[in-house]
CSV table of C-alpha atoms and ligand atoms in Angstrom, one decimal:
chain,number,residue,atom,x,y,z
A,1,MET,CA,0.0,0.0,0.0
A,2,PRO,CA,1.6,3.3,-1.0
A,3,ALA,CA,2.1,5.9,1.6
A,4,ILE,CA,1.1,8.6,-0.8
A,5,VAL,CA,-1.9,8.3,-3.0
A,6,ASP,CA,-3.1,10.6,-5.7
A,7,ASP,CA,-3.3,13.8,-3.7
A,8,PRO,CA,-5.2,16.7,-5.2
A,9,LYS,CA,-2.8,18.9,-3.2
A,10,PRO,CA,0.5,17.2,-4.1
A,11,GLY,CA,3.1,16.9,-1.3
A,12,ARG,CA,0.6,15.9,1.4
A,13,ASP,CA,1.4,12.6,3.2
A,14,LEU,CA,-1.1,10.0,4.2
A,15,GLU,CA,0.0,7.9,7.0
A,16,ILE,CA,-2.2,5.0,8.1
A,17,LEU,CA,-3.8,5.5,11.6
A,18,VAL,CA,-6.2,2.6,11.6
A,19,ASP,CA,-5.9,0.0,9.0
A,20,ALA,CA,-8.7,-1.8,7.2
A,21,GLU,CA,-8.4,-5.0,9.2
A,22,ARG,CA,-8.6,-3.2,12.6
A,23,ILE,CA,-11.6,-1.3,11.3
A,24,ALA,CA,-13.3,-4.5,10.3
A,25,ARG,CA,-12.6,-6.2,13.6
A,26,ARG,CA,-13.9,-3.2,15.6
A,27,VAL,CA,-17.0,-2.8,13.4
A,28,ARG,CA,-17.8,-6.5,14.0
A,29,ASP,CA,-17.5,-5.9,17.8
A,30,LEU,CA,-19.7,-2.8,17.6
A,31,GLY,CA,-22.3,-4.8,15.6
A,32,ALA,CA,-22.4,-7.5,18.3
A,33,GLU,CA,-22.7,-4.9,21.1
A,34,ILE,CA,-25.5,-3.0,19.3
A,35,SER,CA,-27.3,-6.2,18.5
A,36,ASP,CA,-27.3,-7.2,22.2
A,37,ASP,CA,-28.6,-3.8,23.2
A,38,TYR,CA,-31.5,-3.7,20.7
A,39,ARG,CA,-32.5,-7.4,20.7
A,40,GLY,CA,-36.3,-7.7,20.1
A,41,LYS,CA,-36.7,-4.0,19.2
A,42,PRO,CA,-37.1,-2.4,15.8
A,43,LEU,CA,-34.1,-0.2,15.2
A,44,ARG,CA,-33.7,2.7,12.9
A,45,LEU,CA,-30.2,3.7,11.8
A,46,VAL,CA,-29.9,7.3,10.7
A,47,GLY,CA,-26.7,7.8,8.8
A,48,ILE,CA,-25.2,11.3,8.5
A,49,LEU,CA,-24.1,12.1,5.0
A,50,MET,CA,-21.7,12.4,3.5
A,51,GLY,CA,-19.1,10.9,5.8
A,52,ALA,CA,-20.9,8.0,7.5
A,53,TRP,CA,-22.1,5.9,4.6
A,54,VAL,CA,-19.1,3.6,4.3
A,55,PHE,CA,-19.2,2.9,8.1
A,56,LEU,CA,-23.0,2.4,8.0
A,57,ALA,CA,-22.8,0.0,5.1
A,58,ASP,CA,-20.3,-2.2,7.0
A,59,LEU,CA,-22.0,-1.8,10.4
A,60,ILE,CA,-25.5,-2.8,9.2
A,61,ARG,CA,-24.2,-6.1,7.9
A,62,GLN,CA,-22.8,-6.9,11.4
A,63,LEU,CA,-26.2,-6.4,13.0
A,64,ASP,CA,-27.9,-9.7,14.1
A,65,LEU,CA,-31.4,-8.2,14.4
A,66,ASP,CA,-34.7,-9.0,12.7
A,67,ASN,CA,-36.0,-5.4,12.3
A,68,VAL,CA,-33.5,-2.8,11.1
A,69,SER,CA,-34.4,0.2,8.9
A,70,VAL,CA,-32.2,2.9,7.5
A,71,ASP,CA,-32.6,6.6,6.7
A,72,PHE,CA,-30.1,9.3,5.9
A,73,LEU,CA,-29.8,12.9,6.9
A,74,GLY,CA,-27.5,15.1,4.8
A,75,LEU,CA,-25.6,17.9,6.5
A,76,ALA,CA,-23.0,20.4,5.3
A,77,SER,CA,-21.1,22.7,7.5
A,78,TYR,CA,-21.2,26.3,6.5
A,79,GLY,CA,-17.9,26.9,4.8
A,80,GLY,CA,-15.0,29.1,5.8
A,81,ALA,CA,-15.1,28.6,9.6
A,82,ALA,CA,-11.8,27.5,11.0
A,83,GLN,CA,-13.7,25.8,13.8
A,84,SER,CA,-16.9,23.9,13.6
A,85,SER,CA,-19.6,26.3,14.6
A,86,GLY,CA,-22.4,23.8,14.6
A,87,GLU,CA,-24.0,26.0,12.0
A,88,VAL,CA,-25.0,23.3,9.6
A,89,ARG,CA,-27.2,23.2,6.6
A,90,ILE,CA,-29.5,20.3,5.9
A,91,THR,CA,-28.8,19.1,2.4
A,92,LYS,CA,-31.1,16.0,2.6
A,93,ASP,CA,-33.9,15.7,5.0
A,94,LEU,CA,-35.1,12.4,6.5
A,95,ASP,CA,-37.5,10.4,4.4
A,96,LEU,CA,-39.1,8.4,7.3
A,97,SER,CA,-40.8,9.4,10.5
A,98,LEU,CA,-38.8,8.9,13.7
A,99,GLU,CA,-41.8,9.2,16.0
A,100,GLY,CA,-41.7,6.4,18.6
A,101,MET,CA,-38.7,4.8,17.0
A,102,ASP,CA,-35.5,3.6,18.7
A,103,VAL,CA,-33.0,5.6,16.7
A,104,LEU,CA,-29.2,5.1,16.4
A,105,VAL,CA,-27.4,8.0,14.7
A,106,VAL,CA,-24.4,6.8,12.7
A,107,GLU,CA,-21.6,9.3,12.5
A,108,ASP,CA,-18.1,9.1,11.0
A,109,ILE,CA,-16.3,11.3,13.5
A,110,LEU,CA,-17.1,13.3,16.6
A,111,ASP,CA,-14.8,16.3,16.9
A,112,THR,CA,-15.9,19.5,18.8
A,113,GLY,CA,-19.4,18.0,19.2
A,114,GLU,CA,-21.0,21.1,17.8
A,115,THR,CA,-22.6,19.3,14.8
A,116,PHE,CA,-24.2,16.6,17.0
A,117,HIS,CA,-25.3,19.2,19.5
A,118,TYR,CA,-27.3,20.8,16.7
A,119,LEU,CA,-28.4,17.5,15.3
A,120,ARG,CA,-29.7,16.2,18.5
A,121,GLY,CA,-32.1,19.1,18.8
A,122,VAL,CA,-33.3,18.5,15.2
A,123,LEU,CA,-33.9,14.8,15.8
A,124,GLU,CA,-35.5,15.1,19.2
A,125,ALA,CA,-38.1,17.3,17.7
A,126,HIS,CA,-39.2,14.2,15.7
A,127,LYS,CA,-40.0,12.5,19.1
A,128,PRO,CA,-38.1,9.3,18.8
A,129,LYS,CA,-38.6,6.7,21.6
A,130,SER,CA,-34.8,6.7,22.2
A,131,LEU,CA,-31.9,8.4,20.5
A,132,ARG,CA,-28.3,7.1,20.7
A,133,LEU,CA,-25.1,7.8,18.8
A,134,VAL,CA,-22.5,5.5,17.3
A,135,THR,CA,-19.3,7.2,15.9
A,136,LEU,CA,-16.5,5.4,14.2
A,137,LEU,CA,-13.9,8.0,15.4
A,138,ASP,CA,-13.8,10.2,18.4
A,139,LYS,CA,-11.4,13.1,18.8
A,140,ALA,CA,-12.4,13.3,22.5
A,141,ALA,CA,-9.8,16.0,23.4
A,142,ARG,CA,-11.4,18.5,21.0
A,143,ARG,CA,-14.8,18.6,22.5
A,144,THR,CA,-16.4,22.1,23.1
A,145,ARG,CA,-19.9,20.6,23.9
A,146,PRO,CA,-20.6,17.9,26.6
A,147,ILE,CA,-21.4,15.2,24.0
A,148,ARG,CA,-20.6,11.6,24.5
A,149,ALA,CA,-21.2,8.9,22.0
A,150,ASP,CA,-22.9,5.7,23.2
A,151,TYR,CA,-20.7,3.6,21.0
A,152,VAL,CA,-17.2,4.6,19.8
A,153,GLY,CA,-15.0,2.7,17.3
A,154,PHE,CA,-11.7,4.4,18.0
A,155,THR,CA,-10.6,7.4,20.1
A,156,ILE,CA,-8.0,9.2,18.0
A,157,PRO,CA,-5.6,12.0,18.6
A,158,ASN,CA,-6.2,15.5,17.3
A,159,SER,CA,-5.1,15.0,13.7
A,160,PHE,CA,-7.0,15.6,10.5
A,161,VAL,CA,-8.0,12.2,9.1
A,162,VAL,CA,-9.4,10.9,5.8
A,163,GLY,CA,-10.5,7.6,4.3
A,164,TYR,CA,-13.2,5.1,5.0
A,165,GLY,CA,-15.8,7.7,4.0
A,166,LEU,CA,-14.1,10.7,5.5
A,167,ASP,CA,-13.0,13.4,3.1
A,168,TYR,CA,-10.9,16.4,2.6
A,169,ALA,CA,-12.4,18.6,-0.1
A,170,GLN,CA,-14.5,15.6,-1.2
A,171,ASN,CA,-11.3,13.5,-1.8
A,172,TYR,CA,-10.0,10.3,-0.2
A,173,ARG,CA,-13.4,8.8,0.8
A,174,GLN,CA,-12.5,5.6,-1.1
A,175,LEU,CA,-9.4,4.7,1.0
A,176,PRO,CA,-10.0,1.5,3.0
A,177,ASP,CA,-8.0,2.7,6.0
A,178,VAL,CA,-8.2,5.8,8.1
A,179,ARG,CA,-5.2,8.0,7.4
A,180,ILE,CA,-3.7,11.1,8.8
A,181,LEU,CA,-3.4,13.9,6.2
A,182,SER,CA,-0.3,16.0,6.8
A,183,PRO,CA,0.4,18.7,6.8
A,184,ALA,CA,-3.1,19.1,8.2
A,185,PRO,CA,-5.3,21.3,6.0
A,186,ASN,CA,-6.1,24.8,7.2
A,187,LEU,CA,-9.7,24.1,8.3
A,188,GLY,CA,-10.5,27.6,6.9
A,189,GLU,CA,-10.1,26.0,3.4
A,190,ARG,CA,-12.6,23.2,4.3
A,191,PRO,CA,-15.5,23.5,1.9
B,1,IMP,P1,-17.8,18.7,15.0
B,1,IMP,O1,-19.0,19.5,14.8
B,1,IMP,O2,-16.6,19.5,15.3
B,1,IMP,O3,-18.0,17.5,16.0
B,1,IMP,O4,-17.5,18.1,13.6
B,1,IMP,C1,-17.9,17.0,13.1
B,1,IMP,C2,-17.8,17.0,11.6
B,1,IMP,O5,-16.6,17.6,11.1
B,1,IMP,C3,-17.7,15.6,11.1
B,1,IMP,O6,-18.9,15.0,10.9
B,1,IMP,C4,-16.8,15.7,9.9
B,1,IMP,O7,-17.6,16.0,8.8
B,1,IMP,C5,-15.9,16.9,10.1
B,1,IMP,N1,-14.6,16.5,10.6
B,1,IMP,C6,-14.1,16.7,11.9
B,1,IMP,N2,-12.8,16.3,12.0
B,1,IMP,C7,-12.5,15.7,10.7
B,1,IMP,C8,-11.4,15.0,10.2
B,1,IMP,O8,-10.3,14.8,10.9
B,1,IMP,N3,-11.5,14.6,8.9
B,1,IMP,C9,-12.6,14.8,8.2
B,1,IMP,N4,-13.7,15.4,8.6
B,1,IMP,C10,-13.7,15.9,9.9
B,2,MG,MG1,-19.7,14.4,9.0
């Protein structure tokens, strides 16, 4: 596996942080834990686009449950901010009602927590029976809101990561591992 892939900004390095095999093992364990917790209950997964669809696609196939449904909510951060402000724009609304449902939000990464803080308000307005969060990655040290995920794949250091669905400027989502992009992008350039 080359250390450098086709980088739209040449000169950036992509070091593996979590390789595909470790991700697969952890996703299997998360699937087993979630299956135990929701046994006998209908579960609705709500994937947050764009970053979470690769994780969701793998996670759902590890769920040993009879009644699982899926919906997606599309979010985009308002561009230009060097720091997540939680000011997000809904690019795709939910298609299904959440009322009375046991809902598990599927996120790629929890960073400051501002996005999920906003999202929780939006989803709670739909009156789910329960609302939990699974995130593949958690940059716990960066939190500015008291948000805790119910299920965490990996707690990671404060680096900018791409791959396994996560992007920088819409690139790198196809990489099977989670990689550290360095030098880290100036988040002001984040679209
Ligand atoms: P938060 O509002 O700071 O928690 O930001 C969460 C969102 O920021 C995630 O859903 C990602 O879209 C994006 N994000 C945060 N850190 C990274 C990263 O290291 N790589 C790619 N996207 C990131
Ligand atoms: Mg995201």
